[in-house]
Short mmCIF file of C-alpha atoms in Angstrom, two decimals:
data_model
loop_
_atom_site.label_atom_id
_atom_site.label_comp_id
_atom_site.label_asym_id
_atom_site.label_seq_id
_atom_site.Cartn_x
_atom_site.Cartn_y
_atom_site.Cartn_z
CA MET A 16 98.77 28.88 75.37
CA LYS A 17 99.50 32.67 75.79
CA GLN A 18 96.26 33.26 77.64
CA PHE A 19 96.77 30.13 79.81
CA GLY A 20 100.23 31.45 80.76
CA LYS A 21 98.78 34.93 81.71
CA LEU A 22 96.03 33.12 83.68
CA LEU A 23 98.66 31.27 85.55
CA SER A 24 100.78 34.17 86.26
CA PHE A 25 97.78 36.10 87.95
CA LEU A 26 97.07 32.86 89.88
CA GLY A 27 100.59 32.95 90.98
CA ILE A 28 100.25 36.46 92.22
CA ALA A 29 97.06 35.71 94.03
CA ILE A 30 98.83 32.77 95.78
CA LEU A 31 101.80 34.92 96.77
CA THR A 32 99.61 37.69 98.04
CA LEU A 33 97.55 35.19 100.03
CA SER A 34 100.72 33.73 101.48
CA ILE A 35 102.22 37.12 102.55
CA SER A 36 98.74 38.09 104.00
CA ILE A 37 98.80 34.95 106.18
CA LEU A 38 102.39 35.54 107.31
CA LEU A 39 101.51 39.11 108.38
CA ILE A 40 98.44 37.94 110.37
CA LEU A 41 100.61 35.41 112.07
CA LEU A 42 103.19 37.98 112.82
CA VAL A 43 100.75 40.29 114.71
CA GLY A 44 99.62 37.06 116.79
CA SER A 45 96.05 36.81 115.29
CA SER A 46 94.20 33.64 114.25
CA VAL A 47 94.26 33.26 110.54
CA ASN A 48 90.91 31.67 110.27
CA GLN A 49 89.28 34.26 112.50
CA ALA A 50 91.06 37.04 110.45
CA PHE A 51 89.76 35.62 107.19
CA PHE A 52 86.29 35.07 108.42
CA SER A 53 86.09 38.56 109.89
CA PHE A 54 87.37 40.05 106.56
CA ILE A 55 84.74 38.31 104.59
CA SER A 56 82.15 39.05 107.20
CA GLY A 57 83.32 42.77 107.11
CA ILE A 58 82.50 43.05 103.42
CA PHE A 59 79.44 40.73 103.03
CA GLY A 60 78.22 40.32 106.68
CA SER A 61 75.39 42.94 106.14
CA PHE A 62 73.69 45.15 103.53
CA TYR A 63 75.42 48.16 105.32
CA SER A 64 78.92 46.57 104.85
CA VAL A 65 78.24 46.04 101.13
CA SER A 66 77.03 49.70 100.78
CA GLU A 67 80.22 50.90 102.58
CA VAL A 68 82.24 49.30 99.85
CA MET A 69 80.28 51.25 97.28
CA VAL A 70 80.78 54.47 99.39
CA LYS A 71 84.54 54.05 99.39
CA ALA A 72 84.71 52.99 95.72
CA THR A 73 82.95 56.26 94.59
CA PRO A 74 85.91 58.56 95.05
CA LEU A 75 88.34 55.90 93.99
CA ILE A 76 86.40 55.45 90.71
CA LEU A 77 86.47 59.22 89.95
CA THR A 78 90.13 59.84 90.98
CA GLY A 79 91.26 56.64 89.37
CA LEU A 80 89.40 57.48 86.05
CA GLY A 81 91.16 60.87 86.19
CA VAL A 82 94.63 59.35 86.61
CA ALA A 83 93.79 56.86 83.85
CA VAL A 84 92.79 59.55 81.34
CA GLY A 85 96.01 61.54 82.02
CA SER A 86 98.05 58.39 81.60
CA ARG A 87 96.54 57.64 78.27
CA SER A 88 98.00 60.71 76.84
CA GLY A 89 101.37 60.63 78.73
CA PHE A 90 100.37 62.97 81.60
CA ILE A 91 101.40 61.20 84.80
CA ASN A 92 98.91 62.67 87.39
CA ILE A 93 100.16 62.35 90.90
CA GLY A 94 98.07 65.33 92.07
CA ALA A 95 94.52 63.86 92.18
CA GLU A 96 94.57 64.33 95.95
CA GLY A 97 95.07 68.05 95.68
CA GLN A 98 92.53 68.33 92.81
CA LEU A 99 90.06 66.34 95.03
CA TYR A 100 90.43 69.07 97.67
CA MET A 101 89.95 71.86 95.13
CA GLY A 102 86.70 70.29 94.08
CA ALA A 103 85.68 70.15 97.78
CA ILE A 104 86.42 73.84 98.09
CA ALA A 105 84.53 74.57 94.87
CA VAL A 106 81.28 72.86 96.26
CA THR A 107 81.52 74.59 99.54
CA CYS A 108 82.01 78.03 98.13
CA ILE A 109 79.41 77.77 95.46
CA ALA A 110 76.91 76.29 97.90
CA PHE A 111 77.16 79.13 100.47
CA TRP A 112 77.36 81.77 97.66
CA LEU A 113 74.30 80.62 95.92
CA ASN A 114 72.41 79.01 98.75
CA ASP A 115 68.90 79.86 97.66
CA LEU A 116 69.07 77.88 94.52
CA PRO A 117 66.98 74.68 94.16
CA ALA A 118 68.76 71.24 94.15
CA ILE A 119 67.92 70.69 90.45
CA VAL A 120 70.12 73.82 89.59
CA MET A 121 72.52 73.57 92.43
CA ILE A 122 73.75 69.99 92.06
CA PRO A 123 74.80 70.24 88.36
CA LEU A 124 76.38 73.63 89.12
CA VAL A 125 78.55 72.36 92.11
CA ILE A 126 79.70 69.30 90.01
CA LEU A 127 80.54 71.73 87.20
CA GLY A 128 82.41 73.84 89.57
CA GLY A 129 84.23 70.96 91.03
CA PHE A 130 85.30 69.82 87.61
CA VAL A 131 86.45 73.29 86.74
CA PHE A 132 88.48 73.89 90.03
CA GLY A 133 90.03 70.45 89.89
CA GLY A 134 90.72 70.83 86.07
CA VAL A 135 92.46 74.18 86.40
CA TRP A 136 94.53 72.80 89.35
CA SER A 137 95.68 70.14 86.98
CA VAL A 138 96.01 72.23 83.85
CA ILE A 139 98.80 74.39 85.35
CA PRO A 140 101.24 71.39 85.69
CA GLY A 141 99.84 70.17 82.26
CA PHE A 142 100.80 73.59 80.66
CA LEU A 143 104.16 73.54 82.33
CA LYS A 144 104.81 69.99 80.84
CA ALA A 145 103.56 70.82 77.40
CA ARG A 146 105.18 74.15 77.03
CA PHE A 147 108.34 73.88 78.93
CA GLY A 148 108.93 70.15 79.43
CA ILE A 149 108.81 70.47 83.30
CA SER A 150 108.12 67.06 84.94
CA GLU A 151 104.42 66.82 86.00
CA VAL A 152 105.23 64.18 88.53
CA ILE A 153 107.01 66.92 90.64
CA THR A 154 104.56 69.77 90.02
CA THR A 155 101.37 67.68 90.59
CA LEU A 156 102.77 66.27 93.71
CA MET A 157 103.71 69.79 95.10
CA PHE A 158 100.30 71.07 94.23
CA ASN A 159 98.71 68.48 96.63
CA TYR A 160 100.41 70.17 99.68
CA ILE A 161 99.38 73.62 98.44
CA ALA A 162 95.63 72.46 97.93
CA LEU A 163 95.59 70.84 101.44
CA SER A 164 97.00 74.04 102.90
CA ILE A 165 94.44 76.18 101.25
CA VAL A 166 91.65 74.00 102.81
CA GLY A 167 93.36 74.29 106.20
CA ILE A 168 93.46 78.04 106.03
CA LEU A 169 89.69 78.35 104.64
CA VAL A 170 88.31 76.20 107.37
CA ARG A 171 90.05 78.40 109.83
CA THR A 172 89.05 81.65 108.24
CA TRP A 173 86.52 82.51 105.69
CA LEU A 174 84.60 79.20 105.62
CA LYS A 175 84.87 78.34 109.33
CA ASP A 176 81.60 77.59 111.10
CA PRO A 177 81.27 80.18 113.80
CA ALA A 178 79.27 77.81 115.98
CA THR A 179 82.11 75.52 116.55
CA SER A 180 85.80 75.81 117.47
CA LEU A 181 86.84 73.08 115.21
CA PRO A 182 88.29 73.88 111.80
CA MET A 183 85.33 72.87 109.59
CA SER A 184 82.71 74.76 107.69
CA ALA A 185 79.01 74.89 108.39
CA PHE A 186 76.71 72.25 106.89
CA LEU A 187 75.88 72.71 103.34
CA PRO A 188 72.43 73.95 102.27
CA ASP A 189 70.06 71.32 101.45
CA GLY A 190 69.93 72.09 97.95
CA ALA A 191 73.72 71.43 97.47
CA THR A 192 73.72 67.91 98.97
CA LEU A 193 73.52 64.84 97.00
CA PRO A 194 70.53 62.53 97.90
CA ALA A 195 70.97 59.18 99.65
CA LEU A 196 70.34 56.30 97.46
CA ILE A 197 69.42 54.03 100.51
CA SER A 198 68.22 55.79 103.59
CA THR A 199 69.63 53.34 106.02
CA THR A 200 73.11 53.56 104.74
CA ARG A 201 75.75 56.32 103.73
CA LEU A 202 75.40 55.33 100.06
CA HIS A 203 74.73 58.54 98.10
CA ALA A 204 74.05 59.61 94.47
CA GLY A 205 77.77 60.26 93.91
CA LEU A 206 78.05 56.60 92.91
CA LEU A 207 75.82 57.34 89.93
CA VAL A 208 77.80 60.42 89.09
CA ALA A 209 81.00 58.29 89.04
CA LEU A 210 79.37 55.60 86.84
CA ILE A 211 78.09 58.14 84.48
CA SER A 212 81.55 59.53 84.32
CA VAL A 213 82.91 56.14 83.40
CA VAL A 214 80.61 55.90 80.49
CA LEU A 215 81.45 59.45 79.31
CA VAL A 216 85.16 58.73 79.55
CA TRP A 217 84.84 55.42 77.66
CA LEU A 218 82.90 57.18 74.89
CA LEU A 219 85.46 60.03 74.72
CA VAL A 220 88.63 58.17 74.86
CA TRP A 221 87.64 55.10 72.70
CA LYS A 222 84.93 56.33 70.50
CA THR A 223 85.98 59.76 69.37
CA PRO A 224 88.71 61.31 67.11
CA THR A 225 89.73 63.47 70.05
CA GLY A 226 90.09 60.33 72.30
CA TYR A 227 92.19 58.64 69.38
CA GLU A 228 94.55 61.78 69.32
CA MET A 229 94.91 61.63 73.25
CA ARG A 230 95.79 57.94 73.21
CA ALA A 231 98.23 58.40 70.09
CA VAL A 232 99.97 61.26 71.99
CA GLY A 233 100.44 58.86 74.89
CA LEU A 234 101.91 56.18 72.83
CA ASN A 235 104.25 58.18 70.66
CA PRO A 236 104.27 61.91 71.03
CA ARG A 237 107.01 62.37 68.33
CA ALA A 238 105.10 60.24 65.65
CA SER A 239 101.86 61.96 66.62
CA LYS A 240 103.38 65.39 65.95
CA CYS A 241 104.74 64.23 62.64
CA SER A 242 101.26 63.06 61.73
CA GLY A 243 99.83 66.59 62.54
CA ILE A 244 98.31 65.71 65.89
CA SER A 245 98.94 68.59 68.51
CA VAL A 246 100.81 67.14 71.43
CA TYR A 247 100.38 70.39 73.29
CA LYS A 248 96.69 70.57 72.88
CA ASN A 249 96.13 67.03 73.90
CA ILE A 250 98.22 67.17 76.93
CA ILE A 251 96.45 70.30 78.08
CA LEU A 252 93.00 68.64 77.39
CA SER A 253 93.93 65.37 79.18
CA SER A 254 95.36 67.26 82.13
CA LEU A 255 92.01 69.30 82.33
CA ILE A 256 89.86 66.15 82.27
CA SER A 257 92.12 64.28 84.79
CA GLY A 258 91.98 67.08 87.23
CA GLY A 259 88.32 67.62 86.72
CA LEU A 260 87.37 64.09 87.44
CA ALA A 261 89.31 64.25 90.70
CA GLY A 262 87.51 67.56 91.55
CA ILE A 263 84.15 65.87 91.02
CA ALA A 264 85.33 63.21 93.49
CA GLY A 265 85.77 66.22 95.99
CA VAL A 266 82.33 67.44 95.31
CA CYS A 267 80.83 63.82 95.99
CA GLU A 268 82.71 63.55 99.30
CA VAL A 269 81.49 66.87 100.41
CA SER A 270 78.07 67.11 99.07
CA GLY A 271 77.18 63.28 99.37
CA LEU A 272 79.04 62.09 102.43
CA HIS A 273 80.20 64.87 105.01
CA HIS A 274 77.96 67.68 103.89
CA LYS A 275 80.68 70.14 105.09
CA LEU A 276 84.24 71.04 104.33
CA LEU A 277 86.87 69.76 106.77
CA GLU A 278 90.44 68.94 106.92
CA GLY A 279 91.34 65.32 106.11
CA ILE A 280 88.27 64.74 104.02
CA SER A 281 90.19 62.39 101.94
CA PRO A 282 92.20 59.46 103.52
CA GLY A 283 94.56 59.41 100.49
CA TYR A 284 92.08 58.69 97.78
CA GLY A 285 94.20 60.78 95.28
CA TYR A 286 97.23 58.60 96.09
CA ILE A 287 95.28 55.26 95.96
CA ALA A 288 93.98 56.42 92.60
CA ILE A 289 97.32 55.80 91.13
CA ILE A 290 97.04 52.11 92.14
CA VAL A 291 93.40 51.92 90.97
CA ALA A 292 94.44 53.24 87.42
CA LEU A 293 97.53 50.79 87.32
CA LEU A 294 95.48 47.75 88.37
CA GLY A 295 92.76 48.77 85.97
CA LYS A 296 95.20 49.24 83.02
CA ASN A 297 94.02 52.73 82.58
CA HIS A 298 90.65 51.45 81.12
CA PRO A 299 87.35 52.74 82.60
CA VAL A 300 85.95 49.28 83.21
CA GLY A 301 89.21 48.22 84.80
CA VAL A 302 89.20 51.35 86.93
CA VAL A 303 85.76 50.32 88.22
CA ILE A 304 86.78 46.78 89.05
CA SER A 305 90.07 47.70 90.74
CA ALA A 306 88.28 50.43 92.74
CA LEU A 307 85.71 48.12 94.01
CA GLY A 308 88.38 45.56 94.86
CA ILE A 309 90.50 48.12 96.89
CA ALA A 310 87.45 49.50 98.62
CA ALA A 311 86.42 45.83 99.61
CA LEU A 312 89.99 45.39 100.93
CA GLN A 313 89.62 48.59 103.03
CA VAL A 314 86.25 47.69 104.40
CA GLY A 315 87.28 44.02 105.13
CA SER A 316 90.40 45.17 106.93
CA LEU A 317 88.29 47.25 109.23
CA GLY A 318 86.25 44.14 109.83
CA MET A 319 89.46 42.21 110.74
CA GLN A 320 90.61 45.02 113.25
CA ARG A 321 87.21 44.95 115.06
CA MET A 322 86.77 41.14 115.24
CA ALA A 323 90.25 39.74 115.08
CA GLY A 324 92.45 42.53 116.30
CA VAL A 325 94.43 42.58 113.04
CA PRO A 326 95.81 46.20 112.39
CA THR A 327 94.25 47.95 109.25
CA SER A 328 97.66 48.93 108.15
CA ILE A 329 98.11 45.38 106.77
CA SER A 330 95.55 46.30 103.99
CA SER A 331 98.04 48.97 102.81
CA ILE A 332 100.94 46.52 102.86
CA ILE A 333 98.88 44.01 100.84
CA MET A 334 98.04 46.70 98.27
CA GLY A 335 101.75 47.55 97.96
CA VAL A 336 102.55 43.89 97.54
CA VAL A 337 99.99 43.48 94.73
CA VAL A 338 101.30 46.49 92.87
CA LEU A 339 104.89 45.36 93.22
CA LEU A 340 103.97 41.78 92.05
CA ILE A 341 101.85 43.09 89.03
CA LEU A 342 104.82 45.21 87.90
CA ALA A 343 107.21 42.37 88.32
CA ARG A 344 104.84 39.86 86.74
CA LYS A 345 106.87 39.42 83.45
CA SER A 346 110.12 38.87 85.32
CA LEU A 347 108.65 36.59 87.99
CA PHE A 348 106.70 34.35 85.48
CA ARG A 349 109.00 34.77 82.43
CA ARG A 350 108.73 31.17 81.34
CA LEU A 351 104.87 31.40 81.50
CA LEU A 352 104.89 34.57 79.40
CA THR A 353 107.56 33.84 76.78
CA ASP A 354 105.00 34.12 74.06
CA GLU A 355 103.34 37.40 75.55
#
């Protein structure tokens, strides 16, 4: 009965979301049938469209995974966006500094560099939280603006491509670019990096004593401390891994997709990652599913805009509605979930 009530509550959320979507489409004066047809066609209409879902899901998986790891130990990471940009800086600097290295050496090196840059950017707020009790929500958020500003300075000064007047770096050396998985699409090996990261995080958090300690600290820091588990160590470790994963997302975006550093390299992946982790219940498998779902929503909304004239901003509204409904699920469907 409990599981049936949960199923009905999620069905209710789906119906409410669909109803609100229809209302929004009608408000902008578009045909509901054409909008939904173009939405589905935008996702599944061609092999390229399906591959675009994977392309957009790749950074969402990595950043969402990072947010989820932090949340498991009580580190609320709002700074995945800035950590992604720090990873993007890392791959660009390493690629130009060690441009003669072969790809077999360069690729692992830039991934490691992105992890370190993103991790360090996250460890600072983690240290402030663990040592002084300063809210990581504020510090990680402020670090986003600092990271974006650093990128803006670099692409106008030291890393700027002298061959163009635009604020961007030159193209990375071939050895620093991730190979394409399918030549006729933009899908690159960053997807494999993301999926490997999912497996590694699952093994770490759920199958090791370290992961047990991290989860214990997240559930009850005081009880963990009384049991001899170091709250300080686990917050520092989780913040390092959290930021490092977001940094790898930055590496994949530069090395796999754009092949150069530029402003606006992320359309808010680090912020959407919070939704990804929330919908995925901070579990690696859940993160993958929610990242694919949100990526499909974004790609489908582009199809609606092209074929039905529906603004893509509606997809952002729908994401917000889904999150609010899930957060309010127990209140909205109290009678169905009385035994939960």
